[in-house]
CSV table of C-alpha atoms and ligand atoms in Angstrom, one decimal:
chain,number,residue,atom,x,y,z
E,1300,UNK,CA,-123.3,64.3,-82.7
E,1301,UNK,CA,-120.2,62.8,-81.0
E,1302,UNK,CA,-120.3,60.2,-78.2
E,1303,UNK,CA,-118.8,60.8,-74.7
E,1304,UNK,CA,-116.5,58.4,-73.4
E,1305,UNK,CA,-114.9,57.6,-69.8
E,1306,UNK,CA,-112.6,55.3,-68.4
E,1307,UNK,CA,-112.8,53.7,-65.5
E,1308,UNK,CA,-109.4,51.9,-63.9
E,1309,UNK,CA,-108.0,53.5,-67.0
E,1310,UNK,CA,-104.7,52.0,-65.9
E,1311,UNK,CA,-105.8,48.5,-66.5
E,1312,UNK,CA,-106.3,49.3,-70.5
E,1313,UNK,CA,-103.2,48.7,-71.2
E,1314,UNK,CA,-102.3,45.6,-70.0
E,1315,UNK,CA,-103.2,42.6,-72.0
E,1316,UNK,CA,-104.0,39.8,-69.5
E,1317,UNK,CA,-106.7,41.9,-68.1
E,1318,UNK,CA,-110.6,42.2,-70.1
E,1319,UNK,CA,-112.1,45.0,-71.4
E,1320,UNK,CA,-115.4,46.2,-71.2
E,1321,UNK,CA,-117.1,48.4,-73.4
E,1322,UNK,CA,-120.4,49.7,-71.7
E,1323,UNK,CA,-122.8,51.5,-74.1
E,1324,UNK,CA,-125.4,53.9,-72.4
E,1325,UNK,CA,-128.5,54.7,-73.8
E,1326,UNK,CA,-130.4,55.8,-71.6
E,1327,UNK,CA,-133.9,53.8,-69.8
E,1328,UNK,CA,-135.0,54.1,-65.9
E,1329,UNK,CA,-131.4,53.1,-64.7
E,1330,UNK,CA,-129.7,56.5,-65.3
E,1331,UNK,CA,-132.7,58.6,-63.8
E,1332,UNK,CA,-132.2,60.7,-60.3
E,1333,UNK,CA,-134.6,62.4,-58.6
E,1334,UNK,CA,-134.9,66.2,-59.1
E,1335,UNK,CA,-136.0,67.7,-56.0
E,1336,UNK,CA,-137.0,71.1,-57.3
E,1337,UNK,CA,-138.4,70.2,-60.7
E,1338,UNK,CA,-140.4,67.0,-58.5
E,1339,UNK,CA,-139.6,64.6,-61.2
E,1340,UNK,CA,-137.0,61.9,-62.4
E,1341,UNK,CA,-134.4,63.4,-64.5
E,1342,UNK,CA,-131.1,61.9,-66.9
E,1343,UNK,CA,-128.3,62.1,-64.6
E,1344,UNK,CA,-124.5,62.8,-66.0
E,1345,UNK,CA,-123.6,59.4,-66.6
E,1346,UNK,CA,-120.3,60.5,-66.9
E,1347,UNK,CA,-120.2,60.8,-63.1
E,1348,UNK,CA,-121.4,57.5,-62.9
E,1349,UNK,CA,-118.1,56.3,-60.6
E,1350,UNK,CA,-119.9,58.4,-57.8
E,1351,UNK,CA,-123.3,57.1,-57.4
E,1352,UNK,CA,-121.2,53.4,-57.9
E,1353,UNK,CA,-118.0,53.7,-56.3
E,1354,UNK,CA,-118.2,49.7,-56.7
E,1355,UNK,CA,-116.9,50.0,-60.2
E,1356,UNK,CA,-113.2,51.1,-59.8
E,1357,UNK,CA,-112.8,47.7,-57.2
E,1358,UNK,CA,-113.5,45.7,-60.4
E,1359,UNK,CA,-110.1,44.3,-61.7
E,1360,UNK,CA,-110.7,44.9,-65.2
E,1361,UNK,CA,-110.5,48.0,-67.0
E,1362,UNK,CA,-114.3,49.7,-68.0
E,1363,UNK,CA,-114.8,52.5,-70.7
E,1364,UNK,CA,-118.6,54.1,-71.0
E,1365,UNK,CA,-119.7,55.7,-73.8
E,1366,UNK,CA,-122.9,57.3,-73.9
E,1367,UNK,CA,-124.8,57.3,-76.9
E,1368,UNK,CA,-125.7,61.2,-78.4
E,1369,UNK,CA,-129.2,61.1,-77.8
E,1370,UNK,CA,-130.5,59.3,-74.8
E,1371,UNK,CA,-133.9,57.6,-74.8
E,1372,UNK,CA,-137.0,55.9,-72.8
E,1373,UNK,CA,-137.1,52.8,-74.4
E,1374,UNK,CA,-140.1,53.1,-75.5
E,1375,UNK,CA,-139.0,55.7,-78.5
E,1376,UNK,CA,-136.1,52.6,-79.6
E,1377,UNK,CA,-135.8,52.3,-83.3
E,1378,UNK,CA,-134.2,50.2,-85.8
E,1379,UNK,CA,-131.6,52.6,-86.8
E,1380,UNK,CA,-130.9,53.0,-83.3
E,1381,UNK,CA,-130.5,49.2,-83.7
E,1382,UNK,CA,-128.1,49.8,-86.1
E,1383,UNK,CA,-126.0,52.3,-84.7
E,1384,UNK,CA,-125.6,49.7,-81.4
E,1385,UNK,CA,-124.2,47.1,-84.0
E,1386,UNK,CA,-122.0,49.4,-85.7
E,1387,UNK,CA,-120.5,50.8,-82.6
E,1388,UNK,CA,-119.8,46.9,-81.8
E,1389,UNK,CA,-118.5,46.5,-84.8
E,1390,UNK,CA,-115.7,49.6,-84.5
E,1391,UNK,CA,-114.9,48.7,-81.4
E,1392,UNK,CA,-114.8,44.6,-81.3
E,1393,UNK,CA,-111.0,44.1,-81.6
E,1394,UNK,CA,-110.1,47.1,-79.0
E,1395,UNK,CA,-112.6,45.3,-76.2
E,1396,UNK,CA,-113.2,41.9,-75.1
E,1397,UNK,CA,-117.3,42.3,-74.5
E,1398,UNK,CA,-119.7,44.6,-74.4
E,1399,UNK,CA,-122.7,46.1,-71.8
E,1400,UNK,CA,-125.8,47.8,-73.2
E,1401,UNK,CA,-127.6,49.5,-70.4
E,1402,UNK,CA,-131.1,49.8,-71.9
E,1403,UNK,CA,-134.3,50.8,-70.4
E,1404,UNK,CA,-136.9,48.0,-69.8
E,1405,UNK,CA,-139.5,48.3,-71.8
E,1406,UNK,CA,-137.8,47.4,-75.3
E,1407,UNK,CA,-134.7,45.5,-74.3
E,1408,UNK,CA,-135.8,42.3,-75.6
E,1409,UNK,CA,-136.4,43.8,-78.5
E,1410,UNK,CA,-133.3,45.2,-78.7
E,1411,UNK,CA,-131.4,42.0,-77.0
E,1412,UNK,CA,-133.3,39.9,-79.9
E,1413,UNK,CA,-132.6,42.6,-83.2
E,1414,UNK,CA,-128.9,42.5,-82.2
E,1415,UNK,CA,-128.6,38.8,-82.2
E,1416,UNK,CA,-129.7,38.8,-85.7
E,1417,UNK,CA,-128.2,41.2,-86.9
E,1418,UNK,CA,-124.1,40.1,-85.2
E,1419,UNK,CA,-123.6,37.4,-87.1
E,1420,UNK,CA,-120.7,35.4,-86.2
E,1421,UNK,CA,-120.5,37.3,-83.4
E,1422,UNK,CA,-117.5,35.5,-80.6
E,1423,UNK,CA,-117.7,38.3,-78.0
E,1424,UNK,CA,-120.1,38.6,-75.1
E,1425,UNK,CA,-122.9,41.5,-75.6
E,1426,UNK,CA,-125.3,41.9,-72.2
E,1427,UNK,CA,-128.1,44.1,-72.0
E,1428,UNK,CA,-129.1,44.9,-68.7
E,1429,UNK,CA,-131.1,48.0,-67.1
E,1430,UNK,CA,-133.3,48.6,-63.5
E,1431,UNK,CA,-136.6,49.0,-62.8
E,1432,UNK,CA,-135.5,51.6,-60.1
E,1433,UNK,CA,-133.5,54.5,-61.1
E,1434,UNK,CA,-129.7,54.4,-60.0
E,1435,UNK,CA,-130.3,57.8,-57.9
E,1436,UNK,CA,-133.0,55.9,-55.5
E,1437,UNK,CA,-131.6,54.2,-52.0
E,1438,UNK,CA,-133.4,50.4,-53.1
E,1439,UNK,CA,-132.7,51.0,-56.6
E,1440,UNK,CA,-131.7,47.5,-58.8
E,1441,UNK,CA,-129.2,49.1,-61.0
E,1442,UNK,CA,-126.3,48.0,-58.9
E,1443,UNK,CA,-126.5,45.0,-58.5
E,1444,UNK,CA,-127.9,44.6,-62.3
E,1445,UNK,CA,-124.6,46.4,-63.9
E,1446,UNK,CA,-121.9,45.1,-61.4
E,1447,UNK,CA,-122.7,41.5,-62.3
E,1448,UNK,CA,-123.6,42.1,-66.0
E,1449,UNK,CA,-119.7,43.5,-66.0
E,1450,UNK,CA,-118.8,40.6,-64.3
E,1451,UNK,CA,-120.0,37.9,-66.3
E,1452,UNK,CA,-119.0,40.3,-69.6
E,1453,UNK,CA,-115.5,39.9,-68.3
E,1454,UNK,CA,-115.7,36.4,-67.4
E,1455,UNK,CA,-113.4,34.4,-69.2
E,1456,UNK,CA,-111.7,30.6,-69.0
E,1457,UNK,CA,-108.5,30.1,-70.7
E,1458,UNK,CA,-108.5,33.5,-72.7
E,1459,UNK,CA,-112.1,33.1,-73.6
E,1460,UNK,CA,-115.1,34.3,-73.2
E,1461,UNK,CA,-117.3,32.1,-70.9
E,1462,UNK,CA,-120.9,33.5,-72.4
E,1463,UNK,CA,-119.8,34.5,-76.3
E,1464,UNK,CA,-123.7,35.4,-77.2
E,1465,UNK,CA,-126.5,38.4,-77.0
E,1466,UNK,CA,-127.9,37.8,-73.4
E,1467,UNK,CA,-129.8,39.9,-71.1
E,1468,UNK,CA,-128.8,39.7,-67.3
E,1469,UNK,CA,-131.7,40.9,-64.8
E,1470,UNK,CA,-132.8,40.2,-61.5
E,1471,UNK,CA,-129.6,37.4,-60.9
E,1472,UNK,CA,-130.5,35.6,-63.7
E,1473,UNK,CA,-128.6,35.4,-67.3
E,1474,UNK,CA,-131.2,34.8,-70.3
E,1475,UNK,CA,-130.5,34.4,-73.8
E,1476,UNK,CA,-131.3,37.6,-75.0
E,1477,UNK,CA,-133.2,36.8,-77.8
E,1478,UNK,CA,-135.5,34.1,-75.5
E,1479,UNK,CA,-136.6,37.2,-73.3
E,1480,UNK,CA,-139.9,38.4,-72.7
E,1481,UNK,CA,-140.0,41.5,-70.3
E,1482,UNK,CA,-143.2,40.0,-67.9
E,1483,UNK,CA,-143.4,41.9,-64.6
E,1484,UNK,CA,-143.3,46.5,-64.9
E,1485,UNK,CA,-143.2,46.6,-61.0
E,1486,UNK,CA,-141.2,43.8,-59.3
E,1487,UNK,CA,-137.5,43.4,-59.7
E,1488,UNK,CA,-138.0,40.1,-61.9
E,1489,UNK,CA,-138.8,42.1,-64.9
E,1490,UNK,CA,-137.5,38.8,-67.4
E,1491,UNK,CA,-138.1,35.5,-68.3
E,1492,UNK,CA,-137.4,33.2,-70.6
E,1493,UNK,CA,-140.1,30.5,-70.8
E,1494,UNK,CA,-138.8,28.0,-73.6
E,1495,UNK,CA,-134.8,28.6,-72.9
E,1496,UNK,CA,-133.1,27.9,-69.8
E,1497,UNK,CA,-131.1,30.7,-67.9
E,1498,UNK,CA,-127.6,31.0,-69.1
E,1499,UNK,CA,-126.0,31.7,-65.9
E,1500,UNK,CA,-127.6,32.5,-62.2
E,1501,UNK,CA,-126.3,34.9,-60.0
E,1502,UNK,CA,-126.1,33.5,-56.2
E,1503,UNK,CA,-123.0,34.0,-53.8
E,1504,UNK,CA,-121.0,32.7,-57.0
E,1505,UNK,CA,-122.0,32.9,-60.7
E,1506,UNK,CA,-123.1,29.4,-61.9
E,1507,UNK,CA,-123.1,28.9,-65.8
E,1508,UNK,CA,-125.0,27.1,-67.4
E,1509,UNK,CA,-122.6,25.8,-69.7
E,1510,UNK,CA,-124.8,23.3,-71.6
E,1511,UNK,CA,-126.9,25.8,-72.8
E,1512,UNK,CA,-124.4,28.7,-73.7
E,1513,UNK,CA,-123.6,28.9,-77.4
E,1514,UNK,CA,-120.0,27.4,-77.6
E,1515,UNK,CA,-117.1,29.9,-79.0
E,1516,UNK,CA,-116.4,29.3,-82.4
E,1517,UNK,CA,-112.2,30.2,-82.8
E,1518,UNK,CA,-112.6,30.5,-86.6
E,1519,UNK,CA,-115.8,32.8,-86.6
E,1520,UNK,CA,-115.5,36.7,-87.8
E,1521,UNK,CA,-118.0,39.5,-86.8
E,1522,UNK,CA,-120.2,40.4,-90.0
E,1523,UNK,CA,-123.4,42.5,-89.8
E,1524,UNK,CA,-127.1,42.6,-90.5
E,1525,UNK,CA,-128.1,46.4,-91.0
E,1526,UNK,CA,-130.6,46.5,-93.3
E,1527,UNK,CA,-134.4,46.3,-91.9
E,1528,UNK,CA,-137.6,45.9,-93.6
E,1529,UNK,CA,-140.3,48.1,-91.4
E,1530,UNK,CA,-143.0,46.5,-93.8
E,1531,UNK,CA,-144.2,44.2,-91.0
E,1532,UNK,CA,-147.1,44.3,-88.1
E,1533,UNK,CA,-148.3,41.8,-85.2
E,1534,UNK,CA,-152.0,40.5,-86.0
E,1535,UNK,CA,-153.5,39.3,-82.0
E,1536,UNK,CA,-156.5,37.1,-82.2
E,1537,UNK,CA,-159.3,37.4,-79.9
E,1538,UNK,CA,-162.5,35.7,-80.2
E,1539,UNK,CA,-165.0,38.2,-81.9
E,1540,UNK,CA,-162.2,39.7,-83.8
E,1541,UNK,CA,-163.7,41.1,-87.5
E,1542,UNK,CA,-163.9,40.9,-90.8
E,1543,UNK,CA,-162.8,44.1,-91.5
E,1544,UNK,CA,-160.2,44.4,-89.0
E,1545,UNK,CA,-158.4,41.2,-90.4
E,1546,UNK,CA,-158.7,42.3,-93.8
E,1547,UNK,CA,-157.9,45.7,-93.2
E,1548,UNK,CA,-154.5,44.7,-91.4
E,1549,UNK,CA,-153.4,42.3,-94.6
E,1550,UNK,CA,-154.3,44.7,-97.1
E,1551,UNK,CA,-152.1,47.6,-95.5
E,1552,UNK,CA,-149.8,48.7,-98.8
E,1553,UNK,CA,-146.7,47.3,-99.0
E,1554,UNK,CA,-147.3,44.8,-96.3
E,1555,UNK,CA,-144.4,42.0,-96.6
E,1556,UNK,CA,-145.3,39.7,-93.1
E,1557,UNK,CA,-147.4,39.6,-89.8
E,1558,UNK,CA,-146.7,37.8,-86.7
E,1559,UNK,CA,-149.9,35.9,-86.3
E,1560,UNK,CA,-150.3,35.7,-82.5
E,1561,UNK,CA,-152.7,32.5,-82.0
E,1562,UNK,CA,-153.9,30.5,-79.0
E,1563,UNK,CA,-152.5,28.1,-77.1
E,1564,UNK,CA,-150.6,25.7,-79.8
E,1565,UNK,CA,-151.0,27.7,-82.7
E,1566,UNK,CA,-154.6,27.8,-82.8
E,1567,UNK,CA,-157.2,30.2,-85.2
E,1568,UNK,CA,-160.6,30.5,-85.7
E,1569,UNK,CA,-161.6,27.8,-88.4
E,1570,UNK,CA,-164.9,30.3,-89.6
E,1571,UNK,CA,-164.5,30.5,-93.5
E,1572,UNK,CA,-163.7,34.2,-94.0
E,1573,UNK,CA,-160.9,34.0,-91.5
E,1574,UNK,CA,-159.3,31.3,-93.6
E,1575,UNK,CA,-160.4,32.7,-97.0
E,1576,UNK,CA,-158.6,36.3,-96.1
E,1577,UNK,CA,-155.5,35.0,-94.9
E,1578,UNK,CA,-155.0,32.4,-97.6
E,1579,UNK,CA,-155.5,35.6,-99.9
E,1580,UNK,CA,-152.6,37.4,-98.2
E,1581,UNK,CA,-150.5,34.4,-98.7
E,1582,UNK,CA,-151.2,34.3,-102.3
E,1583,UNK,CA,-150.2,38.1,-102.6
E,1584,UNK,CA,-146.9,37.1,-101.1
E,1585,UNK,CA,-147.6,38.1,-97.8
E,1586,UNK,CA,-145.3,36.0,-94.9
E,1587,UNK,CA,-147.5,34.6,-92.2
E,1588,UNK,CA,-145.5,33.2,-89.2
E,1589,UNK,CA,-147.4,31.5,-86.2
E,1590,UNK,CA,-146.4,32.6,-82.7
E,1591,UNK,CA,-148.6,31.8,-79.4
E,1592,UNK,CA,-149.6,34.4,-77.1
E,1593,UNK,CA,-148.9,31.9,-74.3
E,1594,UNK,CA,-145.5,32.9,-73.4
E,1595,UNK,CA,-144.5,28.6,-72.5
E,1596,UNK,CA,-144.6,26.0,-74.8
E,1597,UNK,CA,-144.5,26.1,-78.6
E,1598,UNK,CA,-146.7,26.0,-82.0
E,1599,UNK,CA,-147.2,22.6,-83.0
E,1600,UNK,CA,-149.5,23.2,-86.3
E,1601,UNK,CA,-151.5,20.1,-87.1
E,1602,UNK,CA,-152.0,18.8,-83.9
E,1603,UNK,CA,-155.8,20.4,-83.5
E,1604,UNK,CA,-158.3,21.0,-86.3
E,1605,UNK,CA,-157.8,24.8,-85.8
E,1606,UNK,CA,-154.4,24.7,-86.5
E,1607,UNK,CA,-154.0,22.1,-89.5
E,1608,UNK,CA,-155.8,24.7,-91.9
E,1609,UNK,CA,-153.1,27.3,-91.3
E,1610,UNK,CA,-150.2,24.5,-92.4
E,1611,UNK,CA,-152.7,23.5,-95.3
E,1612,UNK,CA,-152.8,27.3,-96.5
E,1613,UNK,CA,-149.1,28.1,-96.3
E,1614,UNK,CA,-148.7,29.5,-92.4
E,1615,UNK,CA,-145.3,29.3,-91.0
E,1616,UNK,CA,-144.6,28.1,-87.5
E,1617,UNK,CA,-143.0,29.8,-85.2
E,1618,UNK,CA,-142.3,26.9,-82.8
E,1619,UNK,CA,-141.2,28.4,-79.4
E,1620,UNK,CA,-140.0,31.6,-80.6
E,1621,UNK,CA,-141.1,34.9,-78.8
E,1622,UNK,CA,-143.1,37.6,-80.4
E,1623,UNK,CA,-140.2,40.2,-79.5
E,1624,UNK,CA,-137.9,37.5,-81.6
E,1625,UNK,CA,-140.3,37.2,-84.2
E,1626,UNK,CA,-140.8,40.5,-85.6
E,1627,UNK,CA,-137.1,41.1,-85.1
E,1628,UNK,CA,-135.9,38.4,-86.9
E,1629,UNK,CA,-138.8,39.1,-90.0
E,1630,UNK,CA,-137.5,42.8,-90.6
E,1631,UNK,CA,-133.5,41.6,-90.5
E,1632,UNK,CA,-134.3,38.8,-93.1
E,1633,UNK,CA,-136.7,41.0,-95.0
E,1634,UNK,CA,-134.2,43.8,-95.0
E,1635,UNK,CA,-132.1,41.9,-97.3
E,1636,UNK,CA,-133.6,38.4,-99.0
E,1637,UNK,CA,-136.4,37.8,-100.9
E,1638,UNK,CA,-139.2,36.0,-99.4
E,1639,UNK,CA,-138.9,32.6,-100.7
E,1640,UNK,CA,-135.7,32.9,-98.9
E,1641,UNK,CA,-137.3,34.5,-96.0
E,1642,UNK,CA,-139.9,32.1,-95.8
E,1643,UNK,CA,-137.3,29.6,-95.6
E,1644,UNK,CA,-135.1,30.8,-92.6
E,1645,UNK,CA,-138.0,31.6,-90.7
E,1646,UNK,CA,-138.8,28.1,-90.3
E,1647,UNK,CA,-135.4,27.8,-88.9
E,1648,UNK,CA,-133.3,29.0,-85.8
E,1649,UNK,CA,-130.7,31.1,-87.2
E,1650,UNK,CA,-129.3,32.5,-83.8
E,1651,UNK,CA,-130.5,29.7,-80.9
E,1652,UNK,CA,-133.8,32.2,-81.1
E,1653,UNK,CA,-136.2,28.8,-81.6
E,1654,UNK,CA,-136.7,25.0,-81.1
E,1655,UNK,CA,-138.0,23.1,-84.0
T,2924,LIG,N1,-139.7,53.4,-69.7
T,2924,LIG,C1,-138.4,52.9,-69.2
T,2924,LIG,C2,-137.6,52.4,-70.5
T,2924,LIG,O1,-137.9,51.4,-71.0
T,2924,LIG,C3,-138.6,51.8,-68.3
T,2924,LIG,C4,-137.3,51.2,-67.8
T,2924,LIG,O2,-136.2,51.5,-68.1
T,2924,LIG,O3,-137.4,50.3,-66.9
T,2924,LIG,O4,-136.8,53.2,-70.9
C-alpha cells in the first residue's frame, strides 16, 4: 500500500534557509468530520486538509503530509505500526528538518514513549500531537494543536533545531513525549507530565524551556530500535488481589517482564505468597520492574517495610518513569538484549524517560 503525499507552500521546498516539515497522518479523533446522512463521525480526505485549515499556507515554511495506508483509532496502535513511523523517519530524516505525528489520543503516549526508544541518536524534532474534538467541529482543538506543534517543529536558532527530542504538544503545553500520561478523555487538557517539566508553553509567544530540553548533539547520527519483544504484561495491585491471579499472570508461557504497578512509593503486600510467587518468577528469569500507580512522585524501594522485600528479592525500580514508558522501553530492550543486559538498562534512563 502506498502512502499519499501533499505539499503545502510547495514553493518554499526548495529553498534552503527555510525548514521543513514532514507531517505523518495516522489517523485518531483530529481527522474526523461529521457525516450528516450516515449521523456519525467519519475519516475526512486529509488530503484536503488546506481547506478546513486555510491557516497552514500563512506558515513561512514549507509542509508535506503523508498519510499513512491504513488509518487507525488509536486504540488498534501496534508495534509494527511503531516501526513503520520510525522507518518512515528514518527515509526521510535528511530531506526534512522535523517531523509531526498527528495521532489519536488514546495511545500517543505510548507511541510518543516507543519512538523515543527506539530513535536513537535522534537530532531532529519529532511532535506528536492530536485533538480531542474532530477538525470538522466549529470548537474543535485540532487547530490550534497542529498550527503550534508545526511551529515549534520548525523552530530553530542558529540553523538548529530549538526542541531536538520525541515530545508531545497538547493543550499549549510541550511535554517530553516519553514523560506523558494521557489524564483527562473530555477536557482539552488531555496531557500531563507529573515528574518532568513542560518543554515549552504556548502563550501569546512560545516560551522554552531550555533547561530542560535535551541539548543538540552536532556529532550524533540517527540509528534505530525495531525489534520488539511482545512477551511482556502490566501486573496492578489492589488489595484483595489472589493467589491465583498473581500466579496465573507470571506463569503465562514465555513471559520475559511485568510492569509491577504498586502503591504509593513502590509499595506491595508483604503476605508470604505474594513474595514467595514473585521471587519464583524472578528465579525463572522473569524482569520485574516497579512503577507507582500514582502518576507524581517516584519509587523509592527500601524506604517502607513493604517495599524493601521487593529490592531484597531482585525487583527493579522504576523511579519516576510512567507506566506508558515502562512497557515501552521493556519490549525495545527485550527485542534485542538479553536480560541481564535488560535488567541493567532498565535501572537506567536511556532517553531522559526516568530520574534515578
Ligand atoms: N479514540 C481516539 C483515538 O485515540 C481518541 C482521540 O483521538 O482523541 O484514536
Amino acid at each position: 500500500m502506498s502512502y499519499q503525499v501533499v505539499r503545502i507552500n510547495p514553493t518554499l521546498v526548495s529553498r534552503p534557509d527555510q525548514p521543513s516539515v514532514l507531517v505523518i497522518y495516522t489517523g485518531g479523533t483530529f481527522g474526523m468530520v461529521y457525516d450528516q446522512q450516515a449521523d456519525q463521525l467519519v475519516p475526512f480526505d486529509f488530503e484536503r486538509v488546506s481547506e478546513r485549515l486555510p491557516e497552514l499556507g500563512r506558515l513561512n515554511f514549507a509542509i508535506t503530509l503523508l498519510t499513512m495506508p491504513t488509518i487507525i483509532d488509536s486504540s488498534n496502535m501496534t508495534p509494527a505500526v511503531w516501526v513503520e513511523l520510525a522507518q518512515l523517519i528514518q527515509t526521510h530524516y535528511e530531506q526534512y528538518d522535523s517531523f509531526v505525528i498527528l495521532h489519536g489520543t488514546d495511545t500517543m503516549s505510548y507511541t510518543a514513549s516507543a519512538l523515543s526508544f527506539m530513535l536513537m541518536g535522534l537530532n531532529k524534532p519529532v511532535i506528536l500531537t492530536g485533538a480531542q474534538l474532530p477538525i470538522g467541529m466549529a470548537r474543535t482543538d485540532a487547530r490550534e494543536n497542529f498550527i503550534t506543534a508545526l511551529e515549534i517543529a520548525a523552530a530553530q536558532e542558529n540553523g538548529r533545531p530549538l526542541v531536538p527530542e520525541v515530545c508531545l504538544y497538547f493543550n499549549s503545553r510541550l511535554l517530553r513525549g516519553n514523560r506523558s500520561t494521557k489524564q483527562e478523555s473530555v477536557q482539552f487538557n488531555a496531557f500531563v507530565s507529573e515528574n518532568y517539566p513542560d518543554l515549552a508553553t504556548a502563550g501569546v509567544s512560545i516560551a522554552y524551556n531550555h533547561p530542560f530540553i535535551r541539548p543538540y548533539q552536532p556529532d550524533d547520527t540517527l540509528r534505530l530500535r525495531t525489534s520488539f519483544d511482545p512477551n511482556v504484561t502490566i501486573l496492578k495491585l489492589f488489595p484483595g488481589i489472589t493467589q491465583p491471579v498473581v500466579e496465573s499472570i507470571l506463569n503465562i508461557p514465555g513471559l520475559r517482564a511485568v510492569v509491577l504497578e504498586t502503591y504509593g512509593a513502590g509499595n506491595a503486600p508483604t503476605d508470604s505468597w505474594f513474595l514467595n510467587t514473585l521471587q519464583k518468577a524472578i528465579d525463572k528469569g522473569i524482569i520485574l520492574f516497579n512503577v507507582s500507580q500514582c502518576e507524581g512522585g517516584r519509587v523509592t524501594q527500601g524506604r517502607y517495610q513493604t517495599s524493601k522485600m521487593l529490592e531484597q528479592i531482585g525487583v527493579i525500580s522504576g523511579a519516576d518513569i510512567t507506566t506508558e514508558a515502562a512497557i515501552t522501553k521493556l519490549m525495545v530492550l527485550l527485542g534485542e538484549g538479553d536480560t541481564e543486559q535488560v535488567r541493567q538498562q532498565l535501572a537506567q534512563p536511556i532517553s531522559g524517560e526516568m530520574v534515578i
